[in-house]
GROMACS .gro file of C-alpha atoms in nm:
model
  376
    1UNK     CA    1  16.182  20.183   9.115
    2UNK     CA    2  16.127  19.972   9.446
    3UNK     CA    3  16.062  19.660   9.228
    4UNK     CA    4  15.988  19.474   8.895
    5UNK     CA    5  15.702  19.279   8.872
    6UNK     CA    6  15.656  18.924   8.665
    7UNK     CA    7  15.405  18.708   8.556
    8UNK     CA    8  15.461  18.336   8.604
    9UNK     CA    9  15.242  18.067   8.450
   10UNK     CA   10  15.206  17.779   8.618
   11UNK     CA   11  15.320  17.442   8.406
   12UNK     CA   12  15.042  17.265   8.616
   13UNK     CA   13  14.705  17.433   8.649
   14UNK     CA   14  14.813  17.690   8.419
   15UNK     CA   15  14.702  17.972   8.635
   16UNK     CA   16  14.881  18.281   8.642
   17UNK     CA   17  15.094  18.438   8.923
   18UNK     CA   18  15.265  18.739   8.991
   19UNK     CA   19  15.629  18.758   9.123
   20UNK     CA   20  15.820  19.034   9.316
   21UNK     CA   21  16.187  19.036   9.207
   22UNK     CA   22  16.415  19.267   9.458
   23UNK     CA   23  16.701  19.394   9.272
   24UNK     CA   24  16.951  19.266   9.427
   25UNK     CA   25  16.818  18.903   9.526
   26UNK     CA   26  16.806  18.559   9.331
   27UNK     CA   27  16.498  18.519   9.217
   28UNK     CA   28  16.358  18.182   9.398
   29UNK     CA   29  16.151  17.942   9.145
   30UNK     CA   30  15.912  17.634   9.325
   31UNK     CA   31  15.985  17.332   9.042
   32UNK     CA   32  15.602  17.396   9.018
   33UNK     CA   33  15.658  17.708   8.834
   34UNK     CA   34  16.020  17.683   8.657
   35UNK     CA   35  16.260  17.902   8.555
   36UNK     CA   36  16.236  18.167   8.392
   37UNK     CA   37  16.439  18.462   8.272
   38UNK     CA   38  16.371  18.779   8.506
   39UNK     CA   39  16.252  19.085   8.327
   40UNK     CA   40  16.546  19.393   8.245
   41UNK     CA   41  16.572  19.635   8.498
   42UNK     CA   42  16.462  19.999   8.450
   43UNK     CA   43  16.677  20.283   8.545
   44UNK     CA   44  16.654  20.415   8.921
   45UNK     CA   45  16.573  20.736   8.763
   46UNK     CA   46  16.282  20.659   8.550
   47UNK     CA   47  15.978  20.750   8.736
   48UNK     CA   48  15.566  20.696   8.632
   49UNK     CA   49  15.392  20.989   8.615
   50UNK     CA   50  15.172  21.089   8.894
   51UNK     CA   51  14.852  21.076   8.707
   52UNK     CA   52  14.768  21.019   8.341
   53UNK     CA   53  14.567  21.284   8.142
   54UNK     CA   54  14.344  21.017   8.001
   55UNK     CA   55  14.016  20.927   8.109
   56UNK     CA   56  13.749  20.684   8.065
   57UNK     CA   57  13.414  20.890   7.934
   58UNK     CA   58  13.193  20.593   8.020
   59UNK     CA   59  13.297  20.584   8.333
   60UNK     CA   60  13.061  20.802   8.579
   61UNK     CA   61  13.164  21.059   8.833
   62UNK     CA   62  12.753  21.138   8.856
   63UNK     CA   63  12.433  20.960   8.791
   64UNK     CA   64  12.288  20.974   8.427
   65UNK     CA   65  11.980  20.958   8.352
   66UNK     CA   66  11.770  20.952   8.034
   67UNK     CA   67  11.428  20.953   7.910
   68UNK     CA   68  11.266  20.787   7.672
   69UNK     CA   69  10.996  20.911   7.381
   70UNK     CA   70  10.680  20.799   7.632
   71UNK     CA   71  10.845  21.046   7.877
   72UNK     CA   72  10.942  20.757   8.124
   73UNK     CA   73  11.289  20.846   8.305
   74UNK     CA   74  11.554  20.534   8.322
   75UNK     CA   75  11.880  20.500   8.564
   76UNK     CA   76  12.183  20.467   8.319
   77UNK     CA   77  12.342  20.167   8.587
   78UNK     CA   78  12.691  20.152   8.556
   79UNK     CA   79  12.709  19.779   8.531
   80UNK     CA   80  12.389  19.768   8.301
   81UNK     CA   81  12.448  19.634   7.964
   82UNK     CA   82  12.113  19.818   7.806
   83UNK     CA   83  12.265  20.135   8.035
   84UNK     CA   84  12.630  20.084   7.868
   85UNK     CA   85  12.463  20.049   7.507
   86UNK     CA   86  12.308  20.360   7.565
   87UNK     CA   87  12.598  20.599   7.679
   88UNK     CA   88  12.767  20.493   7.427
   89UNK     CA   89  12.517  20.565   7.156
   90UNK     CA   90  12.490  20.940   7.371
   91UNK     CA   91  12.892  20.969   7.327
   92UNK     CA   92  12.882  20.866   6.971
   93UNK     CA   93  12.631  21.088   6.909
   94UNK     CA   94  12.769  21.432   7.113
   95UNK     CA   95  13.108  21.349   6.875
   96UNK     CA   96  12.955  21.352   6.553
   97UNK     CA   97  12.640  21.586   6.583
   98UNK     CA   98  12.723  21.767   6.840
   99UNK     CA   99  12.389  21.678   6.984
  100UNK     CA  100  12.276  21.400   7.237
  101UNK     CA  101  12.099  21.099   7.095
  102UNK     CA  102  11.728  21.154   7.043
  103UNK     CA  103  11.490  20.971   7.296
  104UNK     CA  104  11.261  20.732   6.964
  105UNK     CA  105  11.678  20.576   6.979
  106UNK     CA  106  11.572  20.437   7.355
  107UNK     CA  107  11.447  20.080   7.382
  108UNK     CA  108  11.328  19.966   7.717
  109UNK     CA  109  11.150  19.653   7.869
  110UNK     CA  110  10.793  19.818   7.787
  111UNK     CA  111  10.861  19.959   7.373
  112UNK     CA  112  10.637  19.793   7.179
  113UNK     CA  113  10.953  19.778   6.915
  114UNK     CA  114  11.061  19.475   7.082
  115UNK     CA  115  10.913  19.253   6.880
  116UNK     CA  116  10.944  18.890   6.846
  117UNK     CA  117  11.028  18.753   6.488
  118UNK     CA  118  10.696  18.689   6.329
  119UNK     CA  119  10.601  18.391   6.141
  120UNK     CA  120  10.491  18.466   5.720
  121UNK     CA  121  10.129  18.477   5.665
  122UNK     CA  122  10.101  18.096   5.548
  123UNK     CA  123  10.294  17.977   5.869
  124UNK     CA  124  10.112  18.205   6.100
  125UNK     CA  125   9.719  18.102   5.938
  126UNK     CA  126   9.912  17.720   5.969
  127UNK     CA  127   9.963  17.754   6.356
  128UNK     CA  128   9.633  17.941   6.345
  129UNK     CA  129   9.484  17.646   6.198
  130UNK     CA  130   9.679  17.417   6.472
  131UNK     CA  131   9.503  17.582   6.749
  132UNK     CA  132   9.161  17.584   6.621
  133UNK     CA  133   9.217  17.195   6.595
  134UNK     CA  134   9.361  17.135   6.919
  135UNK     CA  135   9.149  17.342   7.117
  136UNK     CA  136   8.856  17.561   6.972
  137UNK     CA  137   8.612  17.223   6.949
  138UNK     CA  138   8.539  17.265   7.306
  139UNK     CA  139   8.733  17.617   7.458
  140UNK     CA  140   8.647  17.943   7.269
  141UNK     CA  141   8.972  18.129   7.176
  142UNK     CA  142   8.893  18.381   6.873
  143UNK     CA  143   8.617  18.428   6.652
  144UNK     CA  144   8.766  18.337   6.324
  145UNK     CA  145   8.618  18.565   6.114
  146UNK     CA  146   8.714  18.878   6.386
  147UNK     CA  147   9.021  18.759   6.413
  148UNK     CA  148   9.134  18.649   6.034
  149UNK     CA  149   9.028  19.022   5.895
  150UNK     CA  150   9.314  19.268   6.089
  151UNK     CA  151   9.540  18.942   6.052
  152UNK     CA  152   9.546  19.002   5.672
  153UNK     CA  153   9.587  19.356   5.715
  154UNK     CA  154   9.851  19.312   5.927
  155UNK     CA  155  10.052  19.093   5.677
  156UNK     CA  156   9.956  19.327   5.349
  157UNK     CA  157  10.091  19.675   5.560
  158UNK     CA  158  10.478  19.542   5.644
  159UNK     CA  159  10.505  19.911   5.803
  160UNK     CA  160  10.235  19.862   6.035
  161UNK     CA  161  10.268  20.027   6.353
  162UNK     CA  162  10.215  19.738   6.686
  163UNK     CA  163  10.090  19.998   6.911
  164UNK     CA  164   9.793  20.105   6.678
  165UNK     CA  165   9.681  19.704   6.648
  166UNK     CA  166   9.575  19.743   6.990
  167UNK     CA  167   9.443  19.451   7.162
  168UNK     CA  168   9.464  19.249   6.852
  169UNK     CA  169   9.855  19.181   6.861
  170UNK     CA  170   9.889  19.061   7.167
  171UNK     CA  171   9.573  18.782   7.124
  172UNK     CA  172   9.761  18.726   6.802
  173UNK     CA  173  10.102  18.645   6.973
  174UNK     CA  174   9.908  18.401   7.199
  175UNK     CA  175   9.723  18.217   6.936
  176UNK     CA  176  10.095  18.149   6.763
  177UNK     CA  177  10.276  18.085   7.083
  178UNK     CA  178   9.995  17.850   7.136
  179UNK     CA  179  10.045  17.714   6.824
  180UNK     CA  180  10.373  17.644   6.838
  181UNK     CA  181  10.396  17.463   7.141
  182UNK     CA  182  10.136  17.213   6.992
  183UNK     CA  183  10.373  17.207   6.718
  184UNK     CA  184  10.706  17.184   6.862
  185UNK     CA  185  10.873  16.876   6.926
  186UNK     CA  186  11.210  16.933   7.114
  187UNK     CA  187  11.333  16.773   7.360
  188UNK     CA  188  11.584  16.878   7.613
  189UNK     CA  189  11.468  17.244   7.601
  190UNK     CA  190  11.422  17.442   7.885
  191UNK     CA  191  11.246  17.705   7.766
  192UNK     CA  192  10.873  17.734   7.667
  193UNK     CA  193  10.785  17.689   7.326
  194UNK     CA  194  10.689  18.026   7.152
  195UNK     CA  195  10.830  18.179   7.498
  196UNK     CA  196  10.939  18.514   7.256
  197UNK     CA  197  10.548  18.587   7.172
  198UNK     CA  198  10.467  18.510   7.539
  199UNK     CA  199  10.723  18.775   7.651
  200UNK     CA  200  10.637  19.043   7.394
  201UNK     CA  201  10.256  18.976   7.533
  202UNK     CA  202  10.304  19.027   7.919
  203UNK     CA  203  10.536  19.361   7.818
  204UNK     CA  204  10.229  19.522   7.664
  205UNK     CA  205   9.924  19.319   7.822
  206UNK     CA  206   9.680  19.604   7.947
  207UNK     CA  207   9.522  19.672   8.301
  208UNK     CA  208   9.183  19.608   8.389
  209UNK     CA  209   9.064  19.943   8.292
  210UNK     CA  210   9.177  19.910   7.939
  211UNK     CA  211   9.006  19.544   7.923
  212UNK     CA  212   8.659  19.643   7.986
  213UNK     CA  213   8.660  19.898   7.704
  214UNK     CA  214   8.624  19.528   7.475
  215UNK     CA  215   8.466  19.255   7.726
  216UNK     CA  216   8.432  19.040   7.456
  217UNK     CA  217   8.797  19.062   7.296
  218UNK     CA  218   8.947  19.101   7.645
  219UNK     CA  219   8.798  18.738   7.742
  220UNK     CA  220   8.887  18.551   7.483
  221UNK     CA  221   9.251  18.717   7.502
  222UNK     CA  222   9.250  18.635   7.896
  223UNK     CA  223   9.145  18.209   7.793
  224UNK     CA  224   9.421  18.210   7.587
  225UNK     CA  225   9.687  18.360   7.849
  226UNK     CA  226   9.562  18.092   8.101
  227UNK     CA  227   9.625  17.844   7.865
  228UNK     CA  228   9.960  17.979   7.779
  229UNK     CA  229  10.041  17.979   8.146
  230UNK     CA  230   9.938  17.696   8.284
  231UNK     CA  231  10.141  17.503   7.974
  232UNK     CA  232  10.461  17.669   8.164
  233UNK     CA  233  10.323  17.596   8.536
  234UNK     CA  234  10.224  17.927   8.603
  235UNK     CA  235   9.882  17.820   8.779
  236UNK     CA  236   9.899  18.110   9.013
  237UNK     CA  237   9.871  18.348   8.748
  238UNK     CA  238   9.688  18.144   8.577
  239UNK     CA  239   9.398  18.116   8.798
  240UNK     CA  240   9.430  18.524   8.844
  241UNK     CA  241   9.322  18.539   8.501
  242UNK     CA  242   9.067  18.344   8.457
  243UNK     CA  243   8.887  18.532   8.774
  244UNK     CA  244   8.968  18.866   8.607
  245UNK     CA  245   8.756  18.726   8.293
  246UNK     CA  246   8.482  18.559   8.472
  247UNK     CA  247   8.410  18.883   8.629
  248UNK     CA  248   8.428  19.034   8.333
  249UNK     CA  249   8.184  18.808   8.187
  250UNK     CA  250   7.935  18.846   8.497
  251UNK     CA  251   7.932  19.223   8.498
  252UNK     CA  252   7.836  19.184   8.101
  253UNK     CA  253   7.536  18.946   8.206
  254UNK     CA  254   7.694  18.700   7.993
  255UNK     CA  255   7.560  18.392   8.280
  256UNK     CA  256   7.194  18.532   8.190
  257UNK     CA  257   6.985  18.430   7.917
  258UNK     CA  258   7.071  18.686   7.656
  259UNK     CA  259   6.781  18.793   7.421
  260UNK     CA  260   6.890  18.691   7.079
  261UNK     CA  261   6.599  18.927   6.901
  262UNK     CA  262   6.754  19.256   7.093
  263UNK     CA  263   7.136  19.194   7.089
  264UNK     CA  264   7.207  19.010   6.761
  265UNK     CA  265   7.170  18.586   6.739
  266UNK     CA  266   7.555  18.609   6.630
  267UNK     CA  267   7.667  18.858   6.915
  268UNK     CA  268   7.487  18.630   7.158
  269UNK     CA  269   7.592  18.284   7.008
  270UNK     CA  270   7.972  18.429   7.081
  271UNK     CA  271   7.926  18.535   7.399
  272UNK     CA  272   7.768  18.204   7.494
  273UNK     CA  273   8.045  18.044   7.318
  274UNK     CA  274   8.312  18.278   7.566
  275UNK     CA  275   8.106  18.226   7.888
  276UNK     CA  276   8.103  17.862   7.890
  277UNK     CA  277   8.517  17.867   7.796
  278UNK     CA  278   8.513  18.063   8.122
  279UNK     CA  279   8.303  17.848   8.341
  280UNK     CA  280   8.505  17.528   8.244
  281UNK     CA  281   8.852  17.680   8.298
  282UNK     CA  282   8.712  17.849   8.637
  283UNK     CA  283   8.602  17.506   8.738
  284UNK     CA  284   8.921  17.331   8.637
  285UNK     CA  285   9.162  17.574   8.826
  286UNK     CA  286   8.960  17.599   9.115
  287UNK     CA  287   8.984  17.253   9.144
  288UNK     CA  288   9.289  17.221   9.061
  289UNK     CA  289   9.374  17.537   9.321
  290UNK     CA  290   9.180  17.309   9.591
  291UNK     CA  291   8.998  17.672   9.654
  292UNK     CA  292   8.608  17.726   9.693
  293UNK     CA  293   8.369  17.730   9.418
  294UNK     CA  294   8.351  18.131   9.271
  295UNK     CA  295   8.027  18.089   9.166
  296UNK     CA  296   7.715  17.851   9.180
  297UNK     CA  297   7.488  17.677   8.923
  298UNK     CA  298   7.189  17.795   9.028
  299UNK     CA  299   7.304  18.145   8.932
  300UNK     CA  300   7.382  18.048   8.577
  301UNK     CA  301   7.112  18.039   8.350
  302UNK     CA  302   7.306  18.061   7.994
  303UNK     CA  303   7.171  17.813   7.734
  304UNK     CA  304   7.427  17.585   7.552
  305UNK     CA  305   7.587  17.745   7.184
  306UNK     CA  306   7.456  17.645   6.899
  307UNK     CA  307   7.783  17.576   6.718
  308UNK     CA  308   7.586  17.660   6.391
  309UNK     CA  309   7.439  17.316   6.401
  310UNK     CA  310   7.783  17.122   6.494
  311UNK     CA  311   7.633  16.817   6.682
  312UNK     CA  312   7.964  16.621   6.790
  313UNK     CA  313   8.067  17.008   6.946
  314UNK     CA  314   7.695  17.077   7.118
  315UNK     CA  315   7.762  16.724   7.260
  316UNK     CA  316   8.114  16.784   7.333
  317UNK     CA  317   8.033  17.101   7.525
  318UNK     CA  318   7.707  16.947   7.707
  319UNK     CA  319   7.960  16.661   7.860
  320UNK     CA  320   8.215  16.905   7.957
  321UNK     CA  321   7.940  17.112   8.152
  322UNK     CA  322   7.832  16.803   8.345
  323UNK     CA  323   8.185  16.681   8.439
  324UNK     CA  324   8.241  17.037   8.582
  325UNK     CA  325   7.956  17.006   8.796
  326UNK     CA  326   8.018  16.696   8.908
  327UNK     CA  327   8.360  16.795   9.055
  328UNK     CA  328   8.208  17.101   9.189
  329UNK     CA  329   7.930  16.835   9.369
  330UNK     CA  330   8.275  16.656   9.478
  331UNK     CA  331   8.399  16.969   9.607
  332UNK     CA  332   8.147  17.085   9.789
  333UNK     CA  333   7.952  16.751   9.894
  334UNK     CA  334   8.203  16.515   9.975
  335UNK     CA  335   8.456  16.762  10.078
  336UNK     CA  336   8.307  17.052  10.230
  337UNK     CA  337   8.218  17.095  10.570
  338UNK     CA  338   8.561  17.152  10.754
  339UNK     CA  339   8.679  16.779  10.612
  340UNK     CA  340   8.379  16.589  10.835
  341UNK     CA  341   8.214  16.289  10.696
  342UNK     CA  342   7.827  16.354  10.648
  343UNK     CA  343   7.589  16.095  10.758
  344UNK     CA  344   7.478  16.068  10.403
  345UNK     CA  345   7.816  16.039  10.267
  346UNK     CA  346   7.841  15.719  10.135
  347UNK     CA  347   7.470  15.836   9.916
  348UNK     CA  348   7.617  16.139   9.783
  349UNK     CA  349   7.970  15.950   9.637
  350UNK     CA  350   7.649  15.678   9.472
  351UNK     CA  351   7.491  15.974   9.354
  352UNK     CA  352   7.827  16.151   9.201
  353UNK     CA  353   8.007  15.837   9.070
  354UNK     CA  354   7.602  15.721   8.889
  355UNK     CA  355   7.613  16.059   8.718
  356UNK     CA  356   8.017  16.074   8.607
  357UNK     CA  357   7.878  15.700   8.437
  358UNK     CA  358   7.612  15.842   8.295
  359UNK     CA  359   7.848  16.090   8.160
  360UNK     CA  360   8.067  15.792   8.024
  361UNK     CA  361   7.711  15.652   7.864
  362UNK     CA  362   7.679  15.973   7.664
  363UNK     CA  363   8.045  15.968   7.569
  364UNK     CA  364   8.067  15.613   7.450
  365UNK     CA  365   7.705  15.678   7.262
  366UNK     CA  366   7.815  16.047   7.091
  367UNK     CA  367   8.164  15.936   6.990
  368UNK     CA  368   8.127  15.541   6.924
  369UNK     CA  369   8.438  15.338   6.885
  370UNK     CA  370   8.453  15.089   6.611
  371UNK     CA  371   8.670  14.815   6.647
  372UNK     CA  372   8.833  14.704   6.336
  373UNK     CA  373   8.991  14.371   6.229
  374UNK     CA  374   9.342  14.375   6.278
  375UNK     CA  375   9.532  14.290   5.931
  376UNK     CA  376   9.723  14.011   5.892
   0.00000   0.00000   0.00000
């Protein structure tokens, strides 16, 4: 053998190096490393074998590739850790069956089996609940009674299958992860709250096509996904989806007046409930987007909900409306025109800034503040 190797450790660092020793020299040690012993020398006439009959099997001379049970084909990468799960479940398998593994074993990005770990029934109608306080007194999320029915189904069939709950699971994974980030409280996280249920949602959320087979659902679903993302700064996305459901809601007609007498008073009162949810969050992010206005009040002639006779909400709702067209006046007033300043300028800011205090007026008069004594 031409030479022996060793392996030093260093008494300093305590990184490891490796040491040629000639046979016949004096090994030469830094004080860095120290002494140490050298290895025994093998016999001149012991020599390795030329190659080993051993061989890894997950090691590949050829691409490998396997399909899954929806008939979509996946690369088996060789530095994948989902691709060297796999092989080895295919090698395990070819040893003891004699057979490969079957494709329903496959889990990819898009399987609906990659579920998040969902709440009990009392926790999930609790963070339900949590929502519908936080946000359904002026945004529209879910119908309750539509949504509470396939929820208790849901719960009472453990062996329920995701894919057949259709649109339904994934605006139930946004309600929760909605719910728990109103209800979460830690600090020093990095990632959202409820950020599994927002994951398992944007695997399966559905194209356009498959949207407009339930306007109704689909808009409500798409208000709660631009809720979810803008709580994570996704505003870009954000404001995507809140376009996709405004068009929605135009093509159903829901800006019109809708005849209550032909279409149903409670079919109409929801979709007045999900247009308005649209216009406000449309106004908001195309503010906040500093983009034009995507549509204009004359062209919206849908009366107010009805909130089954909830004043503090009708109010609630009216004083939204006129704040949002207010900033569109700001937007397109005082700041359109290529940045120029208007002779009547300084008249149209009066004319904005009176009606955002009459605004306050209503506010101060709809939700009155009483002051109480302070104890002492």
């Amino acid at each position: 053998m031409a030479g022996a190797h060793e392996t030093l450790s260093c008494t300093r660092c305590g990184t490891w190096a490796s040491h040629t020793q000639h046979p016949h020299r004096t090994p030469h040690w830094s004080e860095d490393i120290g002494f140490q012993a050298p290895a025994p020398q093998e016999s001149p006439d012991h020599t390795e074998p030329a190659s080993l009959a051993v061989e890894n099997p997950l090691s590949l001379r050829h691409a490998e590739f396997t399909t899954s049970a929806a008939g979509v084909t996946y690369y088996l990468g060789t530095s994948s850790n989902w691709s060297f799960t796999r092989r080895v479940l295919n090698l395990t398998q070819s040893q003891v069956c004699n057979s490969p593994a079957p494709p329903q074993a496959l889990i990819s990005d898009d399987d609906p089996n990659l579920l998040p770990e969902l709440p009990t029934l009392y926790h999930a109608i609790f963070l339900i609940n949590t929502v519908q306080f936080n946000c359904c007194q002026l945004f529209h999320l879910f119908d309750r009674a539509e949504f509470m029915e396939p929820c208790h189904q849901f719960y009472a069939n453990p062996t329920h299958d995701i894919a057949s709950a259709g649109l339904w699971y994934i605006h139930f994974c946004l309600v929760i992860a909605l719910g728990k980030a109103f209800q979460s409280r830690r600090h020093g996280s990095k990632l959202p709250f409820g950020q599994e249920f927002l994951l398992s949602v944007f695997r399966q959320f559905p194209n356009t096509g498959a949207l407009i087979q339930q306007p109704l659902l689909s808009v409500e679903i798409l208000c709660c996904a631009v809720l979810c993302l803008q709580c994570i700064d996704h505003r870009y996305y954000a404001h995507s989806m809140i376009g996709e459901a405004l068009r929605i809601s135009l093509f159903q007609g829901w800006h019109t007046e809708m005849p209550p007498l032909e279409l149903g008073d409670r079919y109409v009162e929801r979709c007045r409930r999900a247009w308005w949810t649209v216009y406000i969050l449309d106004r908001e992010f195309t503010s906040l987007m500093g983009l034009p206005l995507t549509i204009q009040d004359d062209d919206v002639n849908c009366p107010l909900p009805k909130f089954d006779g909830q004043m503090q909400r009708m109010a609630t709702l009216e004083m939204q409306v006129k704040l949002c067209r207010n900033i569109a006046d700001i937007n397109k007033r005082l700041y359109g025109g290529g940045g120029n300043l208007h002779r009547k300028y300084l008249s149209r800011a009066k004319d904005i800034l009176g009606n955002i205090a009459d605004v306050a007026e209503e506010l101060r008069t709809a939700f009155p503040l009483s002051r109480r004594k302070s104890w002492t």
